[in-house]
Every structure is written in C-alpha cells, then in structure tokens.
Amino acid sequence: MDRMEYRTEQEAELIMLGTGHAMVTKCYNTCFALRLGGEYFLVDAGGGNGILVQMEAAGISFGNVHRMFVTHAHTDHILGAVWVIRKVAALLRAGEYQGELTLYCHDKVKEILDFMCGQMLPGKFRAFLGKRIFLETVEDGDAREWEGAHLTFFDIGSTKEKQFGFAAVLPDGVRLACLGDEPYRKRNRNHVFGCDWLLSEAFCLDAEKERYRPYEKHHSTALDAGKTAAGLGVGNLVLYHTEDGCLPERKTRYTQEARRHYAGNVYVPEDLERISLTGRHV
C-alpha cells in the first residue's frame, strides 16, 4: 500500500514524522503523530523547526493538534517542541486556533521547556503559556484520556537521561507501547507484554555495531529489538531512531535482521510513512 494512500477518518494511524537518531542529515529526527479521527497526538518534535516542514508535508494542521508528549530532554526530541509551542501561540494570537494545547512531560522536561520558552519566545507568544498552552507534568504510572484512548505514561528507567515512554489502549482495544529511544527494561513489562504494536529504537544493524557502537550510547540493534519483541509476544514491531547511512536499503536490511528472532510483522518506516493501527493481536 502506498504510504500516502487515502484512509478513512475513523482509522487509527501512526504517522512517522521522522525516523533518525540525533545526528542524522538524510532524514529527520525521530518523532511521530497518532491520529484518531481528525485529531493528532504528537510525540516529540525533533531538533528544530524541521517539525514545521514535516507537519506540512504530512498534511497535519496544527489546528487539529491539542495534545503532545515529550519523552525526554535530549536536543533531538525537545527543541522542536519550542517550535510547536511558538506555532500554536502564533495561531492563537491570530485567532486561528480553537481550544487549548496541552503538552505532557516529566518534571525535568517541563523545567527546561519553561526556561527555553522564557528565554527564546517573544512576550506576545509567552502570554499564552498557562492560559491556552499548558505544560503538564506527569509521573510514572499517570494516566490520561485522549479522543477515547487511554494513555499511561511510564519511566523507562534510563541511567543516561530521565525518560518516559507511554502505553495506549485505543478506542477499539488495540494496545500500543512506545519505549522512547532506549531499549526495553523489565520494569515496564506490564505496559508492554503482549501489546499489538511495539515502537522500539534500533540504532543500527547488529552487523554494523562495531561501526556505530550502539551500546555505548544506551541504544540497541535491529537484532536486539527483534529478540525483545519475540520475548514479549507482541504482534507488530516498528523500528525507528536509526542511523542514516543505508537509507535506500534500511527497510529491507533492518526487517531481515529483526526477523531472525521475531516472527511477527516488522515495520521500518521512512519519514512521513503512515501505518494503519487496526487489528488486535491474539
């Protein structure tokens, strides 16, 4: 199916706005949107105003974005959030945005976003913070509702940088889990085990780990991700946050490596690729 093919408004969808790690230059940093009906839930925003380009290319109107989640404070995840806030503030000031934007994050991300917005945004945009744009702190295990989906945020247990992932139960019962950009840890088994969709980082191929050294960066390989998915009994595995040295062959090579241990469906999306999230895994 062509990645830009029309889909019905009722269908839940994953839209990969970016698929690369922090230092990529041939694709955008990893971030994505979940679509339910006409609303979008943004997860991270990459490292700059490239998020505006990706949103436009994906056909996502900021007027349909009222919830966002930032996993952690690394530059390739948080800096684009400042641009999202700036864009929504500009739309609010022009009378072109209805409702409110709520950005979920843990306490450190909130502290940094508060500081960056205070230092970087003009007063005319800062005026909407706390009035129509809200930075809402979530703790490990906190739950929120969005468009009929139940979201649970969880601390991934990183020893590098405090980071949260989330699990979602969509309105049709489909379960999705996002591990952020680090490997799965057993502490989060109850959020992940048996889910229909597992979103996992795969920094590089196992065959190229000597070149990219993923373990030094607290990352893993496509082979590792496949092993994890098999052990957790998940239905579909989505790999992202990769290097960009083999983009033309990435989909084929990463899929083949993950399938050495995992028999389910493997998705290695390109930037702007859309994945239908229909169907329960039994």
Short mmCIF file of C-alpha atoms in Angstrom, two decimals:
data_model
loop_
_atom_site.label_atom_id
_atom_site.label_comp_id
_atom_site.label_asym_id
_atom_site.label_seq_id
_atom_site.Cartn_x
_atom_site.Cartn_y
_atom_site.Cartn_z
CA MET A 1 0.00 0.00 0.00
CA ASP A 2 1.34 3.41 -0.92
CA ARG A 3 2.26 5.35 2.21
CA MET A 4 0.25 8.41 1.13
CA GLU A 5 -2.90 6.49 0.17
CA TYR A 6 -6.16 7.93 1.48
CA ARG A 7 -7.56 6.33 4.64
CA THR A 8 -10.88 6.75 6.38
CA GLU A 9 -11.18 9.27 9.20
CA GLN A 10 -12.17 6.52 11.66
CA GLU A 11 -8.99 4.53 11.22
CA ALA A 12 -6.25 4.83 13.85
CA GLU A 13 -2.96 5.70 12.25
CA LEU A 14 0.71 6.11 13.10
CA ILE A 15 2.43 8.85 11.10
CA MET A 16 6.23 8.84 11.32
CA LEU A 17 7.33 12.46 11.03
CA GLY A 18 10.97 11.47 11.47
CA THR A 19 12.88 8.21 11.88
CA GLY A 20 16.52 9.07 12.54
CA HIS A 21 18.76 9.47 15.58
CA ALA A 22 20.16 12.78 16.83
CA MET A 23 22.91 13.31 14.26
CA VAL A 24 21.19 12.26 11.03
CA THR A 25 21.28 14.55 7.99
CA LYS A 26 19.41 12.45 5.41
CA CYS A 27 16.15 12.14 7.36
CA TYR A 28 14.52 13.93 10.30
CA ASN A 29 14.95 13.11 13.99
CA THR A 30 12.54 10.52 15.37
CA CYS A 31 9.08 11.88 16.20
CA PHE A 32 5.59 10.82 15.25
CA ALA A 33 1.88 11.50 15.46
CA LEU A 34 -1.02 9.23 16.36
CA ARG A 35 -4.24 10.03 14.51
CA LEU A 36 -7.69 9.20 15.81
CA GLY A 37 -10.48 10.65 13.72
CA GLY A 38 -9.45 14.19 12.88
CA GLU A 39 -7.19 14.73 15.91
CA TYR A 40 -3.45 14.17 16.23
CA PHE A 41 -1.34 13.34 19.30
CA LEU A 42 2.28 14.44 18.76
CA VAL A 43 5.14 12.53 20.37
CA ASP A 44 8.40 14.51 20.42
CA ALA A 45 9.22 17.04 17.72
CA GLY A 46 12.81 16.53 16.61
CA GLY A 47 15.62 19.01 16.97
CA GLY A 48 14.35 22.19 15.36
CA ASN A 49 11.90 23.92 13.06
CA GLY A 50 12.08 20.95 10.71
CA ILE A 51 8.99 19.82 12.62
CA LEU A 52 7.06 22.55 10.76
CA VAL A 53 8.24 21.15 7.43
CA GLN A 54 7.36 17.58 8.39
CA MET A 55 3.92 18.54 9.69
CA GLU A 56 3.14 20.39 6.48
CA ALA A 57 4.42 17.53 4.32
CA ALA A 58 2.27 15.07 6.29
CA GLY A 59 -0.81 17.24 5.82
CA ILE A 60 -1.27 17.72 9.57
CA SER A 61 -2.87 21.01 10.57
CA PHE A 62 -1.79 22.44 13.91
CA GLY A 63 -5.45 23.28 14.43
CA ASN A 64 -6.01 19.52 14.88
CA VAL A 65 -3.26 19.11 17.47
CA HIS A 66 -4.37 19.64 21.07
CA ARG A 67 -2.20 17.09 22.89
CA MET A 68 1.54 16.42 22.77
CA PHE A 69 4.07 14.37 24.72
CA VAL A 70 7.82 14.96 25.03
CA THR A 71 9.70 11.86 26.17
CA HIS A 72 12.92 13.48 27.40
CA ALA A 73 15.19 16.50 27.23
CA HIS A 74 17.72 15.50 24.59
CA THR A 75 18.07 18.08 21.81
CA ASP A 76 16.69 15.84 19.05
CA HIS A 77 13.42 15.41 20.95
CA ILE A 78 12.78 18.66 22.83
CA LEU A 79 13.94 21.56 20.65
CA GLY A 80 11.20 21.05 18.08
CA ALA A 81 8.65 21.33 20.90
CA VAL A 82 9.57 25.01 21.29
CA TRP A 83 8.64 25.50 17.64
CA VAL A 84 5.34 23.69 18.16
CA ILE A 85 4.57 26.00 21.08
CA ARG A 86 5.59 29.05 19.04
CA LYS A 87 3.42 27.98 16.09
CA VAL A 88 0.34 27.36 18.23
CA ALA A 89 0.88 30.66 20.06
CA ALA A 90 1.06 32.49 16.74
CA LEU A 91 -2.16 30.83 15.60
CA LEU A 92 -3.83 31.74 18.89
CA ARG A 93 -2.76 35.34 18.54
CA ALA A 94 -4.22 35.41 15.03
CA GLY A 95 -7.48 33.86 16.21
CA GLU A 96 -6.83 30.76 14.08
CA TYR A 97 -6.59 28.08 16.79
CA GLN A 98 -9.53 26.72 18.74
CA GLY A 99 -9.23 25.25 22.22
CA GLU A 100 -6.01 24.59 24.14
CA LEU A 101 -2.70 22.79 23.64
CA THR A 102 -1.60 20.52 26.50
CA LEU A 103 1.95 19.20 26.42
CA TYR A 104 2.63 16.24 28.74
CA CYS A 105 6.15 15.66 30.06
CA HIS A 106 8.08 14.74 33.19
CA ASP A 107 9.37 17.37 35.59
CA LYS A 108 12.82 17.88 34.04
CA VAL A 109 11.41 18.38 30.56
CA LYS A 110 8.93 20.91 31.94
CA GLU A 111 11.70 22.81 33.71
CA ILE A 112 13.76 23.02 30.53
CA LEU A 113 10.83 23.95 28.30
CA ASP A 114 9.78 26.66 30.75
CA PHE A 115 13.31 28.08 30.63
CA MET A 116 13.71 27.87 26.85
CA CYS A 117 10.32 29.42 26.14
CA GLY A 118 11.02 32.15 28.68
CA GLN A 119 14.35 32.97 27.05
CA MET A 120 13.55 32.43 23.37
CA LEU A 121 9.95 33.37 22.73
CA PRO A 122 8.66 36.94 22.46
CA GLY A 123 6.32 38.11 25.17
CA LYS A 124 3.37 38.12 22.76
CA PHE A 125 3.74 34.31 22.49
CA ARG A 126 4.76 33.64 26.10
CA ALA A 127 1.49 35.29 27.16
CA PHE A 128 -0.41 32.13 26.12
CA LEU A 129 1.60 29.82 28.42
CA GLY A 130 -0.55 28.83 31.35
CA LYS A 131 -3.65 30.28 29.67
CA ARG A 132 -4.15 28.41 26.39
CA ILE A 133 -0.90 26.43 26.21
CA PHE A 134 -0.18 24.18 29.19
CA LEU A 135 2.93 22.21 30.17
CA GLU A 136 1.52 19.41 32.32
CA THR A 137 3.83 17.24 34.42
CA VAL A 138 3.14 13.51 34.50
CA GLU A 139 4.58 10.98 36.94
CA ASP A 140 5.43 7.31 36.46
CA GLY A 141 2.14 5.44 36.03
CA ASP A 142 -0.03 8.52 35.47
CA ALA A 143 -2.93 8.09 33.05
CA ARG A 144 -4.73 10.49 30.72
CA GLU A 145 -7.58 10.21 28.22
CA TRP A 146 -7.40 11.43 24.64
CA GLU A 147 -10.10 11.02 21.99
CA GLY A 148 -11.34 7.81 23.57
CA ALA A 149 -7.83 6.37 24.00
CA HIS A 150 -6.39 5.59 27.44
CA LEU A 151 -2.75 6.68 27.83
CA THR A 152 -0.41 5.56 30.61
CA PHE A 153 2.98 7.25 30.95
CA PHE A 154 5.90 5.35 32.47
CA ASP A 155 9.52 5.92 33.44
CA ILE A 156 11.66 3.74 31.16
CA GLY A 157 14.40 3.52 33.81
CA SER A 158 17.15 5.21 31.83
CA THR A 159 20.53 5.60 33.52
CA LYS A 160 21.53 8.24 30.96
CA GLU A 161 18.73 10.82 30.94
CA LYS A 162 15.35 10.70 32.66
CA GLN A 163 12.93 9.49 30.02
CA PHE A 164 9.31 8.43 29.84
CA GLY A 165 7.51 6.20 27.38
CA PHE A 166 3.81 5.53 27.17
CA ALA A 167 1.28 2.78 26.58
CA ALA A 168 -2.03 3.41 24.82
CA VAL A 169 -5.24 1.46 24.61
CA LEU A 170 -7.03 2.77 21.54
CA PRO A 171 -10.83 3.02 21.33
CA ASP A 172 -11.09 -0.32 19.51
CA GLY A 173 -8.97 -2.07 22.16
CA VAL A 174 -5.73 -2.12 20.18
CA ARG A 175 -2.73 -1.75 22.51
CA LEU A 176 0.34 0.26 21.57
CA ALA A 177 3.53 0.81 23.56
CA CYS A 178 6.28 3.36 22.91
CA LEU A 179 9.63 2.68 24.59
CA GLY A 180 11.13 6.06 23.79
CA ASP A 181 14.61 5.85 22.30
CA GLU A 182 16.25 3.31 24.62
CA PRO A 183 15.94 -0.48 24.92
CA TYR A 184 13.16 -2.25 26.83
CA ARG A 185 13.68 -2.82 30.54
CA LYS A 186 11.91 -5.48 32.58
CA ARG A 187 10.48 -2.89 34.99
CA ASN A 188 7.97 -1.97 32.26
CA ARG A 189 6.86 -5.46 31.31
CA ASN A 190 3.26 -4.86 32.41
CA HIS A 191 2.97 -1.92 30.00
CA VAL A 192 4.47 -3.77 27.04
CA PHE A 193 3.88 -7.52 27.25
CA GLY A 194 1.53 -8.87 24.59
CA CYS A 195 0.79 -5.48 23.06
CA ASP A 196 -0.43 -5.23 19.48
CA TRP A 197 2.16 -2.62 18.47
CA LEU A 198 5.63 -2.08 19.94
CA LEU A 199 7.54 1.06 18.92
CA SER A 200 11.23 0.47 19.53
CA GLU A 201 14.52 2.14 18.72
CA ALA A 202 17.06 0.25 16.63
CA PHE A 203 20.15 2.42 16.33
CA CYS A 204 21.85 0.22 13.74
CA LEU A 205 22.21 -3.31 12.41
CA ASP A 206 23.92 -5.89 14.57
CA ALA A 207 26.24 -6.45 11.62
CA GLU A 208 27.40 -2.83 11.94
CA LYS A 209 27.55 -2.45 15.72
CA GLU A 210 31.34 -2.10 15.68
CA ARG A 211 30.95 0.91 13.40
CA TYR A 212 28.08 2.65 15.20
CA ARG A 213 28.68 1.42 18.79
CA PRO A 214 25.04 1.50 19.92
CA TYR A 215 25.66 0.11 23.41
CA GLU A 216 27.98 2.98 24.31
CA LYS A 217 25.03 5.30 23.56
CA HIS A 218 22.45 3.25 25.51
CA HIS A 219 20.85 2.02 22.29
CA SER A 220 20.39 -1.35 20.60
CA THR A 221 20.38 -3.09 17.23
CA ALA A 222 17.60 -4.36 14.97
CA LEU A 223 18.55 -7.87 16.08
CA ASP A 224 18.13 -6.89 19.75
CA ALA A 225 14.74 -5.33 19.03
CA GLY A 226 13.59 -8.50 17.28
CA LYS A 227 14.64 -10.62 20.25
CA THR A 228 12.81 -8.31 22.64
CA ALA A 229 9.61 -8.35 20.56
CA ALA A 230 9.68 -12.13 20.38
CA GLY A 231 10.16 -12.45 24.13
CA LEU A 232 7.30 -10.05 24.84
CA GLY A 233 4.88 -11.72 22.45
CA VAL A 234 3.93 -8.53 20.60
CA GLY A 235 2.01 -8.54 17.34
CA ASN A 236 3.76 -5.82 15.34
CA LEU A 237 7.18 -4.24 15.71
CA VAL A 238 8.01 -0.72 14.48
CA LEU A 239 11.70 0.23 14.34
CA TYR A 240 12.92 3.83 14.40
CA HIS A 241 15.69 6.13 15.73
CA THR A 242 18.23 4.63 13.32
CA GLU A 243 21.42 5.74 11.63
CA ASP A 244 21.03 7.16 8.11
CA GLY A 245 23.98 5.55 6.34
CA CYS A 246 21.89 2.99 4.46
CA LEU A 247 18.52 4.66 3.89
CA PRO A 248 17.85 3.09 0.47
CA GLU A 249 18.35 -0.39 1.94
CA ARG A 250 17.30 0.32 5.53
CA LYS A 251 13.77 -1.09 5.31
CA THR A 252 14.92 -4.41 3.81
CA ARG A 253 18.05 -4.89 5.90
CA TYR A 254 16.53 -3.95 9.28
CA THR A 255 13.45 -6.07 8.62
CA GLN A 256 15.53 -9.10 7.70
CA GLU A 257 17.68 -8.78 10.81
CA ALA A 258 14.76 -8.32 13.22
CA ARG A 259 13.05 -11.37 11.71
CA ARG A 260 15.95 -13.61 12.62
CA HIS A 261 14.31 -13.94 16.05
CA TYR A 262 10.85 -12.42 15.62
CA ALA A 263 8.04 -13.97 13.56
CA GLY A 264 5.57 -11.06 13.71
CA ASN A 265 5.15 -8.11 11.40
CA VAL A 266 8.15 -5.76 11.19
CA TYR A 267 7.82 -2.17 10.02
CA VAL A 268 10.83 0.01 9.26
CA PRO A 269 9.14 3.24 8.14
CA GLU A 270 10.55 6.08 6.14
CA ASP A 271 9.93 9.69 7.13
CA LEU A 272 6.25 10.60 6.53
CA GLU A 273 5.19 6.98 6.18
CA ARG A 274 1.74 6.12 7.54
CA ILE A 275 0.89 2.83 9.24
CA SER A 276 -2.66 1.69 9.93
CA LEU A 277 -3.08 0.57 13.54
CA THR A 278 -6.10 -1.66 13.03
CA GLY A 279 -6.39 -5.23 14.26
CA ARG A 280 -5.85 -6.91 17.62
CA HIS A 281 -3.01 -9.34 18.27
CA VAL A 282 -4.25 -12.59 19.81
#
